[in-house]
Short mmCIF file of C-alpha atoms in Angstrom, two decimals:
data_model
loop_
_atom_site.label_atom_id
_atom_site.label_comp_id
_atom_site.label_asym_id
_atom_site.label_seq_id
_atom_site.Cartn_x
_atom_site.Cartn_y
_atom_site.Cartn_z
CA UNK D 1 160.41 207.22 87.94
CA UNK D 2 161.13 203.79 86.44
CA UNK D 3 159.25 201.47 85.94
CA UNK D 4 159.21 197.59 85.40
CA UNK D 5 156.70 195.99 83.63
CA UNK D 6 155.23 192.95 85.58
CA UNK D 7 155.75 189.15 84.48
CA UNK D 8 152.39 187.00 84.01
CA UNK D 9 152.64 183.58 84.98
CA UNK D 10 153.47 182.89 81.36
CA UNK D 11 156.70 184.43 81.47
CA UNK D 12 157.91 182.55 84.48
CA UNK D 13 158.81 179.19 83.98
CA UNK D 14 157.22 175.46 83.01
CA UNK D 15 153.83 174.95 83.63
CA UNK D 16 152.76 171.72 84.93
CA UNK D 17 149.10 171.60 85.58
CA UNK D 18 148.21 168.54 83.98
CA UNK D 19 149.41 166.59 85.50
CA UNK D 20 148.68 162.51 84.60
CA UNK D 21 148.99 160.15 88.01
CA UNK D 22 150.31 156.64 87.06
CA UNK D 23 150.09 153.98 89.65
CA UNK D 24 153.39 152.56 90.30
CA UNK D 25 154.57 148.97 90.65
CA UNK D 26 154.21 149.83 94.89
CA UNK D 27 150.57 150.69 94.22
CA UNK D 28 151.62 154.40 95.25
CA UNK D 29 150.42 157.33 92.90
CA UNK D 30 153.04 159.34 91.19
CA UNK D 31 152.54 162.52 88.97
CA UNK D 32 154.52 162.21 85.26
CA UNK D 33 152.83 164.83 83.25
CA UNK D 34 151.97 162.50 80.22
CA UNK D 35 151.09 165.44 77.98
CA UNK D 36 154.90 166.72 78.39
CA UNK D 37 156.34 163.35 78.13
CA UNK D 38 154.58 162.58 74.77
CA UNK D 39 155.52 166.25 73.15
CA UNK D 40 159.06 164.98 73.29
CA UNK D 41 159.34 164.43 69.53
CA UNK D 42 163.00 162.28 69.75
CA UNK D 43 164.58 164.46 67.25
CA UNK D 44 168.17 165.05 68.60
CA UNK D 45 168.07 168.56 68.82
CA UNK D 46 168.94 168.36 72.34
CA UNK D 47 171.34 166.19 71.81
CA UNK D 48 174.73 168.90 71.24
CA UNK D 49 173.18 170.96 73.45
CA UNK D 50 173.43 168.09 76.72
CA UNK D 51 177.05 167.82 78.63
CA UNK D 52 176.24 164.60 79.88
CA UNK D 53 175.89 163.29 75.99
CA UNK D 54 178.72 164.77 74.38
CA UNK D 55 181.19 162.92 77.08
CA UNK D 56 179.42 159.74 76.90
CA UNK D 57 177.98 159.40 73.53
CA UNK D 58 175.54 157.15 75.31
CA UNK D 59 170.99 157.99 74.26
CA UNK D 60 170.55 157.14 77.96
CA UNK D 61 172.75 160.38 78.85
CA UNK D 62 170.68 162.37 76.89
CA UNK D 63 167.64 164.25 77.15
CA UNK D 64 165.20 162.05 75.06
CA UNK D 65 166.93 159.36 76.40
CA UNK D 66 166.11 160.15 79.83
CA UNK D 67 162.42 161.04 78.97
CA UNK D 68 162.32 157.26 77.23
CA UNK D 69 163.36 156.06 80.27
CA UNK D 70 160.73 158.21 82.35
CA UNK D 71 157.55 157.43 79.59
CA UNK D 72 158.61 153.36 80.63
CA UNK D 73 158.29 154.29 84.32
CA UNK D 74 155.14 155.70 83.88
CA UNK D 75 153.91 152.89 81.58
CA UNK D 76 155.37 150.57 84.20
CA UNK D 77 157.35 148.99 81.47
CA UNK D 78 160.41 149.54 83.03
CA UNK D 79 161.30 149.45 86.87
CA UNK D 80 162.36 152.58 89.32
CA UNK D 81 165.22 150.43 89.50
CA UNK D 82 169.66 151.73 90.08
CA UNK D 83 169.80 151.80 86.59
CA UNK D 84 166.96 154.33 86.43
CA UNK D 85 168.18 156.44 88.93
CA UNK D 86 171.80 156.36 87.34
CA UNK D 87 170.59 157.96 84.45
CA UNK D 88 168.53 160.40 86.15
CA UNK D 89 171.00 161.62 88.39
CA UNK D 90 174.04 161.47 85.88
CA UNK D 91 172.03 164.96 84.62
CA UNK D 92 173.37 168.08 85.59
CA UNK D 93 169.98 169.45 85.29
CA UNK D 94 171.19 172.58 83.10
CA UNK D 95 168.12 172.96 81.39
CA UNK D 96 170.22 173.95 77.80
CA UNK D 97 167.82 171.47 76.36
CA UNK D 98 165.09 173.09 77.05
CA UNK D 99 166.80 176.28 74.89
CA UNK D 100 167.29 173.74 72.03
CA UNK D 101 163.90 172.11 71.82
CA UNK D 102 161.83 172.68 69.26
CA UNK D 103 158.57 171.53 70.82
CA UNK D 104 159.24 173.40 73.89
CA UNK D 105 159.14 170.36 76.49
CA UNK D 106 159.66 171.87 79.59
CA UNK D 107 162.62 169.14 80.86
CA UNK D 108 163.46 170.72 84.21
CA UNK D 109 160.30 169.80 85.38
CA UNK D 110 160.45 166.27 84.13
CA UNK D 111 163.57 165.70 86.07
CA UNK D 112 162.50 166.87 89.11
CA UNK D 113 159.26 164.66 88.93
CA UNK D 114 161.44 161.69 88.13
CA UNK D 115 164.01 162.44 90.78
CA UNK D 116 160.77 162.38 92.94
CA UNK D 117 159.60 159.71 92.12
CA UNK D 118 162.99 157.72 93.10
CA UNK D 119 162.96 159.30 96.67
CA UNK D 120 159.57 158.20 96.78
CA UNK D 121 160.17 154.44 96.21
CA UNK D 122 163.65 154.64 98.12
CA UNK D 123 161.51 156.02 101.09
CA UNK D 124 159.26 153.09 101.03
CA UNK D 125 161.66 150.31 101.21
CA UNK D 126 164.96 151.90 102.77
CA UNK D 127 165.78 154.75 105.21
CA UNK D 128 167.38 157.96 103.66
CA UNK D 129 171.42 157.67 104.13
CA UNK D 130 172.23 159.94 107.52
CA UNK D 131 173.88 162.36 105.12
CA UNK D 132 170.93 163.07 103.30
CA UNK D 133 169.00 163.39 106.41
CA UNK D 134 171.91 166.11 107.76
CA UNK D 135 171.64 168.30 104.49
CA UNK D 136 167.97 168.12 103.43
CA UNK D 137 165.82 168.22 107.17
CA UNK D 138 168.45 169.63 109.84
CA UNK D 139 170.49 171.83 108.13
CA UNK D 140 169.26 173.97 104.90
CA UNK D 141 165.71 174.15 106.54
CA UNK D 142 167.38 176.52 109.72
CA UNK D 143 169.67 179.36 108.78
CA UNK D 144 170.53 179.61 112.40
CA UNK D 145 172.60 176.50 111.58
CA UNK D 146 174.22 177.36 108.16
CA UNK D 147 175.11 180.60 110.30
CA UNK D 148 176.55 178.68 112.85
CA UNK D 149 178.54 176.33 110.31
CA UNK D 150 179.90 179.47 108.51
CA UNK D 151 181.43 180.55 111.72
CA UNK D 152 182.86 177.22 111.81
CA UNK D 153 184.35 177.36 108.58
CA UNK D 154 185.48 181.21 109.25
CA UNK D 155 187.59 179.68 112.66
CA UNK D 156 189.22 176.99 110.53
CA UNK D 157 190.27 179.54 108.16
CA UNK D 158 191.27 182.60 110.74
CA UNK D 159 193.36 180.09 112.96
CA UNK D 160 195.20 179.08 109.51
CA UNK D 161 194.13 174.82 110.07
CA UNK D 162 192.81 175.26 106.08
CA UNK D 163 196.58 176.59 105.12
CA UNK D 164 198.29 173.82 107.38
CA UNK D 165 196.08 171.33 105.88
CA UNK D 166 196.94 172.17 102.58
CA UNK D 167 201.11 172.85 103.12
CA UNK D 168 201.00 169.16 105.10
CA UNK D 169 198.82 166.90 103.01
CA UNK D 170 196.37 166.49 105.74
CA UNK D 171 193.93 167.84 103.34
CA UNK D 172 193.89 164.34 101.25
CA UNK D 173 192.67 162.34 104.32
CA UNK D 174 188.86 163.96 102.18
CA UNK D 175 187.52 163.05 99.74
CA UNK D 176 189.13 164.53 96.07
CA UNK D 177 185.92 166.43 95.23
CA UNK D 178 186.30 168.59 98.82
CA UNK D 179 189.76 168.77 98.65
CA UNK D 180 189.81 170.32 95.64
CA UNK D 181 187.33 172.37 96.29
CA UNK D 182 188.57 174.05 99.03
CA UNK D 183 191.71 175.58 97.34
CA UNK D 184 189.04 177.42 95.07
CA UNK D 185 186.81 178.55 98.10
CA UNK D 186 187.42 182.24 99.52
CA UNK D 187 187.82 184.09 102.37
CA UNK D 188 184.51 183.63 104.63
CA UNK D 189 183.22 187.08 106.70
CA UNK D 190 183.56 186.15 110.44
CA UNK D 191 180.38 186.48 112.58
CA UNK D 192 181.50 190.25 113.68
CA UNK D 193 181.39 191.73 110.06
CA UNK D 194 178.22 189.94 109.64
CA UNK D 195 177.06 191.47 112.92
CA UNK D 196 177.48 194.99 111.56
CA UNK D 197 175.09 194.52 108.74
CA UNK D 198 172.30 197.28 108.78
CA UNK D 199 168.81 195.76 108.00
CA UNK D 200 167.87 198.53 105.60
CA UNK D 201 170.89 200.32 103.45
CA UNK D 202 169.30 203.61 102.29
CA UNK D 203 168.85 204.87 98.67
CA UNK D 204 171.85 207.33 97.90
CA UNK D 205 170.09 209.35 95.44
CA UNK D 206 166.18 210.12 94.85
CA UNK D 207 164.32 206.75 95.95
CA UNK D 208 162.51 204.53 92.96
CA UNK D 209 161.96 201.24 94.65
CA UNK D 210 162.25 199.22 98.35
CA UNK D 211 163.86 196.53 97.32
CA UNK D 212 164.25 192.69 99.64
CA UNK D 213 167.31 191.47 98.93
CA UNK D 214 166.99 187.07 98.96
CA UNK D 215 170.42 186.33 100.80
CA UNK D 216 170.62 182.47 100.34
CA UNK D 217 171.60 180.30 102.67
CA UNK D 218 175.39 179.63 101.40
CA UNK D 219 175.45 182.63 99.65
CA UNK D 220 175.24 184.31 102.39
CA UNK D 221 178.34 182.75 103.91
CA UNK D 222 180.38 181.76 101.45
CA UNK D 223 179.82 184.85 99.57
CA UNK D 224 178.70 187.54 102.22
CA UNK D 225 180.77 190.48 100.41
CA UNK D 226 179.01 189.56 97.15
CA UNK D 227 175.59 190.25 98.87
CA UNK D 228 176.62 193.59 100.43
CA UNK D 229 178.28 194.64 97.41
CA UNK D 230 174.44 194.07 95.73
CA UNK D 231 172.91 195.94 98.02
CA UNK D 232 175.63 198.94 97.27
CA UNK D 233 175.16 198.73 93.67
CA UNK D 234 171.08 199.12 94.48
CA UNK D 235 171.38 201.47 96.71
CA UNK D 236 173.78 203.61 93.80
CA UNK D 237 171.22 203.02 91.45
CA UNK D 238 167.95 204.29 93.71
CA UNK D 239 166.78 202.14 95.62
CA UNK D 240 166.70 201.33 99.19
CA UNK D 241 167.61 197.56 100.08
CA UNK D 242 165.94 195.65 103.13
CA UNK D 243 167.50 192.75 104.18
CA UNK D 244 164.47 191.11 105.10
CA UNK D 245 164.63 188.60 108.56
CA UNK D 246 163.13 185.14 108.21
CA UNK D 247 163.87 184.36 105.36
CA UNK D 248 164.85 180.87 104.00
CA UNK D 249 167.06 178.73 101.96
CA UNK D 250 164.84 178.81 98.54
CA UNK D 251 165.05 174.78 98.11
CA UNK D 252 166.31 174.47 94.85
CA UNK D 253 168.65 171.77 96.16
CA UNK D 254 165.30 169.99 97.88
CA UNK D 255 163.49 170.27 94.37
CA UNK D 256 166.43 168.88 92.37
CA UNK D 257 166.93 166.31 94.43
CA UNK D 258 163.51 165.03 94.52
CA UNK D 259 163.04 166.35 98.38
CA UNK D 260 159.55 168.18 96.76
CA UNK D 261 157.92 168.25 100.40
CA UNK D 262 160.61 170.04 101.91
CA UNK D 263 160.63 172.53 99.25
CA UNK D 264 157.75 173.25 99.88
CA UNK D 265 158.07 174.13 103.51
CA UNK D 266 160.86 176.43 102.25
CA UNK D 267 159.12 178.11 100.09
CA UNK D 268 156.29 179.17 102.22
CA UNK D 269 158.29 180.54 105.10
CA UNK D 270 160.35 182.94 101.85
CA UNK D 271 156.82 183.72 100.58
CA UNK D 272 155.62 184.75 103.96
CA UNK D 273 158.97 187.00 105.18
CA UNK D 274 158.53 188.82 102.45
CA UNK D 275 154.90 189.35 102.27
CA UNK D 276 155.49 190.77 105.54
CA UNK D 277 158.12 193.56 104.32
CA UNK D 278 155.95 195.02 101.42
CA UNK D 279 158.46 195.39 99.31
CA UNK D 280 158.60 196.44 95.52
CA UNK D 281 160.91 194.23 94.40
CA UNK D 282 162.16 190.88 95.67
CA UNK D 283 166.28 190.75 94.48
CA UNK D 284 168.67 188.06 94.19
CA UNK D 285 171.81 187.36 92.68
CA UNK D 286 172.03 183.73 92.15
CA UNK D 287 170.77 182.36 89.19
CA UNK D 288 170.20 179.08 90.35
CA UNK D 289 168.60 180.07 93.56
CA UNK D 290 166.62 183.19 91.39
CA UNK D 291 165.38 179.82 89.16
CA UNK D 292 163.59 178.02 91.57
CA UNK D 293 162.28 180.94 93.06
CA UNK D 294 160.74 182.29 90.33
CA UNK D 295 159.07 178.90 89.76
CA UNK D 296 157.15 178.98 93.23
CA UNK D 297 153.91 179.03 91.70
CA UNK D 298 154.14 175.53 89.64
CA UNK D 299 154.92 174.04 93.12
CA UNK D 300 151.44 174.55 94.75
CA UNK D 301 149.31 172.27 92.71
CA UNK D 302 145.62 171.76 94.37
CA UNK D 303 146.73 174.54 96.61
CA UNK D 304 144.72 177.73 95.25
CA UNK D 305 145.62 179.86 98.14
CA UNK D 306 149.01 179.28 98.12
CA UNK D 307 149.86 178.99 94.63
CA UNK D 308 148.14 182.78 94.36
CA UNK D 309 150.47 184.13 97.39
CA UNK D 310 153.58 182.32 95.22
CA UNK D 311 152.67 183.81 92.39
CA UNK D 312 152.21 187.57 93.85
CA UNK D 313 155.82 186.55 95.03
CA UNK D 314 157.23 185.25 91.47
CA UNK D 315 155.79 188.41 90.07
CA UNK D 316 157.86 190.48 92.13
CA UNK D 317 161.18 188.51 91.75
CA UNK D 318 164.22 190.40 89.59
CA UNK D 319 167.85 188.87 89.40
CA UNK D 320 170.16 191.61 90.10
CA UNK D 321 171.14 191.86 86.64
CA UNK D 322 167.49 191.76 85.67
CA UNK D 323 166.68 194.77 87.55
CA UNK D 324 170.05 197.24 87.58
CA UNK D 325 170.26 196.87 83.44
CA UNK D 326 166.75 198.62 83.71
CA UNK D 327 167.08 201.19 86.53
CA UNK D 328 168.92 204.28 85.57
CA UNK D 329 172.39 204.10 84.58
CA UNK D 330 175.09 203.38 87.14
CA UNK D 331 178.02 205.92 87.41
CA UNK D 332 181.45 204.30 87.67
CA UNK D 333 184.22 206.26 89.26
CA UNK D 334 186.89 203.56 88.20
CA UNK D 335 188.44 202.59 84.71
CA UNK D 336 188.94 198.52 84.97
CA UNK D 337 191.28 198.29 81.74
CA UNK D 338 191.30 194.51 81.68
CA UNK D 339 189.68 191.83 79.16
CA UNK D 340 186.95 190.11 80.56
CA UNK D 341 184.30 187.13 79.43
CA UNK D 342 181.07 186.46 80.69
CA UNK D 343 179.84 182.65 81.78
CA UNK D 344 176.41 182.25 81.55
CA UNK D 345 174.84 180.75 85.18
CA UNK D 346 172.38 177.52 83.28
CA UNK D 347 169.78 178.44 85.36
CA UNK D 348 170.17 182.22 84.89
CA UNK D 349 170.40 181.07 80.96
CA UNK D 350 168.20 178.19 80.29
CA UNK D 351 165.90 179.13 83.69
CA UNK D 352 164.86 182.50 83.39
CA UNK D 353 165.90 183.66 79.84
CA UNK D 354 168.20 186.42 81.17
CA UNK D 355 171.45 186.40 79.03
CA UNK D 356 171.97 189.62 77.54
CA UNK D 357 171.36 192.20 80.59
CA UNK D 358 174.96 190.64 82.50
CA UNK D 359 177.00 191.50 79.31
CA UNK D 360 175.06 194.85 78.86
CA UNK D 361 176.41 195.74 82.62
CA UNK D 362 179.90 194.75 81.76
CA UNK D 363 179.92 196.64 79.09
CA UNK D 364 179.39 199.66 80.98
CA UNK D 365 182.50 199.72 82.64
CA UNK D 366 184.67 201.87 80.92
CA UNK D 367 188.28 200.20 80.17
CA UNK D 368 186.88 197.23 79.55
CA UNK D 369 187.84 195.35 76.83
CA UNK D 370 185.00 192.80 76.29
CA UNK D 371 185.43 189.05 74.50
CA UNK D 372 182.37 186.57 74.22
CA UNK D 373 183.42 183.07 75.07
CA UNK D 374 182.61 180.10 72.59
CA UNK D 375 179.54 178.12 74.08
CA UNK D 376 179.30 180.42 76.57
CA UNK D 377 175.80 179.13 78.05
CA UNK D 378 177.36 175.76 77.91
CA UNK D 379 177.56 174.12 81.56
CA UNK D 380 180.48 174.11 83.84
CA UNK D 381 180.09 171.35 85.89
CA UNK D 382 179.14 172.98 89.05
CA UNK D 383 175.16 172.10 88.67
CA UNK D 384 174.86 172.60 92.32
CA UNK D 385 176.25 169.74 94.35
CA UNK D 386 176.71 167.75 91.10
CA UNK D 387 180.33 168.69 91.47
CA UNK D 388 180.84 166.53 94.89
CA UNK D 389 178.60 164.13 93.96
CA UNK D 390 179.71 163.02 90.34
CA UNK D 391 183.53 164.75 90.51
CA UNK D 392 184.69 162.76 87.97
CA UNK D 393 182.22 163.64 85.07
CA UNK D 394 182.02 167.26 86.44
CA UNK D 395 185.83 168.11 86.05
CA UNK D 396 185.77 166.48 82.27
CA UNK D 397 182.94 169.47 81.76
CA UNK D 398 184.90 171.84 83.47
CA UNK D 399 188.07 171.26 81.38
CA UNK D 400 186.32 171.04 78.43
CA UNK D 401 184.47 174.52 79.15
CA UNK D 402 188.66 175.66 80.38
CA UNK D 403 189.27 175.36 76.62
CA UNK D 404 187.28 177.69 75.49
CA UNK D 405 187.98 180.21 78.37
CA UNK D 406 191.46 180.14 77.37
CA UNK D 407 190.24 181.11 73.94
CA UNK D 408 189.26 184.16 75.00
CA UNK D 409 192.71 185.45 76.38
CA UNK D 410 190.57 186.87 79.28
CA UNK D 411 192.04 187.89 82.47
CA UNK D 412 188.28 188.28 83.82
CA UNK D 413 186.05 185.69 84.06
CA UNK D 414 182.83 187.14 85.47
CA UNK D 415 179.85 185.18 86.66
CA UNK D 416 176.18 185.22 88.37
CA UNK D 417 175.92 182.68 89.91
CA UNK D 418 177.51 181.22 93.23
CA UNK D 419 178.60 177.38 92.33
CA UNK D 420 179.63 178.65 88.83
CA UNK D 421 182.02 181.04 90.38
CA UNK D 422 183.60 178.36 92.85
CA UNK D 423 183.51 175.77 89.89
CA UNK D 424 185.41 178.32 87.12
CA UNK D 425 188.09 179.18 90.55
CA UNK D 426 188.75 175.74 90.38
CA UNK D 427 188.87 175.52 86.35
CA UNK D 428 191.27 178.13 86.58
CA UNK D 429 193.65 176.74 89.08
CA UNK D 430 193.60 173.16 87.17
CA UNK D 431 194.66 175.04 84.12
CA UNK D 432 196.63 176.44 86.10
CA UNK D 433 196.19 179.89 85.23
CA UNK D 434 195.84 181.62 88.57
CA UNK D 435 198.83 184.32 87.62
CA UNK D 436 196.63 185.16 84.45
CA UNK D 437 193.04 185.49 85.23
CA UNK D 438 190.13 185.86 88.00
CA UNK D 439 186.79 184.43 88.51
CA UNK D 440 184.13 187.39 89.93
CA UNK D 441 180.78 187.44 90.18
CA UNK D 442 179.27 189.93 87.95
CA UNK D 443 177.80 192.03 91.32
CA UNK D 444 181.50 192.18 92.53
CA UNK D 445 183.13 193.65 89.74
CA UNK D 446 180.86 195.94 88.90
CA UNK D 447 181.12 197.19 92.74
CA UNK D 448 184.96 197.13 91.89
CA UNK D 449 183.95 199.45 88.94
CA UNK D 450 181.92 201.89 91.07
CA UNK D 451 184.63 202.50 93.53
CA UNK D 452 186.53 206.13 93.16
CA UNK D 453 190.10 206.18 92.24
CA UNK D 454 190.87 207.38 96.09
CA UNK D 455 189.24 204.45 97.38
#
């Protein structure tokens, strides 16, 4: 049998236990972890490595800039004023500076504290915008909903309204960002496919593991086939795959967006659906999603009992790619004879350190002909919602990341990670390269890979 050795809460993301508690200019108590804030030695190595600074050229765009700005917050030198939250918002939040520093300073975190912080004084003096209210507390928090909005979204596209929208202009009545975006979105699985999913696909060889598989809350809409074609590749590779009920959305958009409280709430009701199906292995195949929740634990400070349940949950959590590169070899029945590059997911990259098991799947494929991009753990632009909510400065990342995809003469560009894969569909059709190359996420085209030449 295989075997996988455990992670110890080393291995699994920032710690943030010491947290120092500044009184604000409100009176209200906010946490900036002084002892991170002060490692930040200002030496620029983060500098290259930030998108934000290499298309503005401004120190406030930058890493150490932004931590400057947060160490005068917390000094109450400077005020949680627009200007603050410009800057702390203009980040993408890719984490590549945390690759590039030398003293280790664990930025994610930072951000998230700061963006927290802003909520937090917004809260007191204003009432959260009606779309924040939509998207943070009644809609990611029930997947009943998202369900019900991907039917929605399936209608529009089965009764061909996103095709006559597009052939009569109606689509520019939306904003750019969505319009845009909705050229690169795919097909969505109507409600009767997803009806027909089993709850527990069975091992098709000897049994190693039970594994859970974490859906996601888009994911599992935009991107159903991607999920079922994980659960295949599992399933090919020993192990049977339990799509466990009640789960959650994991709340990396909560956390990132300074929504910590809700996050929270998200991530109990995950850590408690799968408590309940005992499995080995908790899988997902998002790398932003796989990010957060493999961070769980640093989110239940002065919570004991919790943050020991989160961490029997982090401790159990494998990306896809993680997990198949170290199960027993996968037999592929089909020759893809293409050229394909791989585009790191940040948060599968900078997050949780896994860059070389993707590629080492690829690989595998026979026909392949494999090319390593330029900057390939650079960011794309995607960052989430970052795309929608600062198009402008996300398409001058995406076209500069285009330029080195071209590079590569690929006709595959293969992915982990959800937004990436909408973001580099949409890189590819404002190169305008659609005749010439893909985007696929790396679970999809490795299904692809497995099918037999008959199928």
């Amino acid at each position: 049998m295989s075997t996988i050795p455990e992670k110890t809460e080393q291995q699994t993301g920032p710690a943030c236990e010491s947290a120092s508690l500044i009184n604000s200019e409100n009176g209200k108590l906010h946490k900036f972890n002084m002892d991170e804030i002060l490692n930040c030695m200002h030496c620029g190595f983060c500098l290259p490595a930030c998108p934000t600074y290499r298309q503005t050229g401004r120190e406030s765009a930058s890493p150490r800039g932004r931590i400057a700005l947060m160490k005068g917050v917390a000094r109450e030198q400077l005020p949680i004023d627009e200007e603050f939250e410009n800057n702390m918002y203009l980040c993408l939040g890719c984490r590549a500076c945390e690759t590039a520093c030398p003293a280790g300073v664990p930025y994610g975190s930072l951000l998230e504290t700061a963006r927290g912080v802003i909520e937090e004084n917004k809260k007191s003096s204003q009432r959260p915008s009606w779309i924040r209210r939509i998207v943070f507390e009644k809609l990611f928090p029930y997947p009943k909903r998202i369900k019900a909005l991907g039917t929605l979204l399936w209608a529009v596209q089965a009764t061909g309204l996103q095709s006559l929208a597009a052939k009569t202009g109606l689509i520019k009545i939306f904003p750019r960002a969505m319009a845009e975006m909705q050229q690169a979105s795919g097909k969505i699985a109507s409600p009767f496919e997803r009806k027909k999913r089993k709850r527990v696909m069975k091992a098709e060889k000897e049994k190693l593991f039970t594994v859970g598989l974490f859906t996601g809350c888009v994911m599992d809409i935009l991107f159903y086939e991607t999920n079922q074609a994980t659960a295949r590749l599992l399933t090919k590779a020993g192990c049977d795959v339990v799509f466990v009920e009640n789960q959650a959305c994991c709340g990396a958009l909560h956390v990132h967006s300074g929504e910590m409280d809700l996050a929270v709430r998200l991530a109990k009701r995950n850590i408690e659906a799968f408590e309940q199906a005992n499995v080995d292995w908790i899988v997902n195949n998002a790398g932003g999603c796989g990010a957060a929740l493999k961070e769980y634990h640093h989110w239940f400070h002065g919570d004991p009992d919790w943050k020991e349940r989160a961490l029997a949950f982090v401790n159990k959590m494998r990306d896809a790619n993680e997990l198949l590169a170290e199960l027993p070899s996968l037999t592929f029945g089909k020759p893809l004879p293409v050229r394909i590059t791989y585009q790191d997911s940040c948060h599968l990259a900078h997050g949780q350190g896994i860059r070389n098991q993707p590629r080492e799947l690829l690989k595998r494929i026979p026909g392949i002909e494999y090319a390593e991009m330029e900057q390939a753990d650079s960011c794309c632009g995607s960052a989430g919602i970052y795309n929608l909510t600062h198009f402008d400065m996300s398409m001058r990342i995406l076209d500069e990341k285009m330029e080195n995809v071209k590079q590569t003469k690929a006709q595959i560009i293969a992915t982990s990670n959800p937004g990436c894969l909408l973001q580099m569909k949409q890189g590819i059709l404002r190169a305008g390269l659609q005749d010439q190359m893909e985007a696929v996420h790396v679970m999809d085209l490795l299904d692809r890979a497995m099918q037999s030449p008959h199928e």
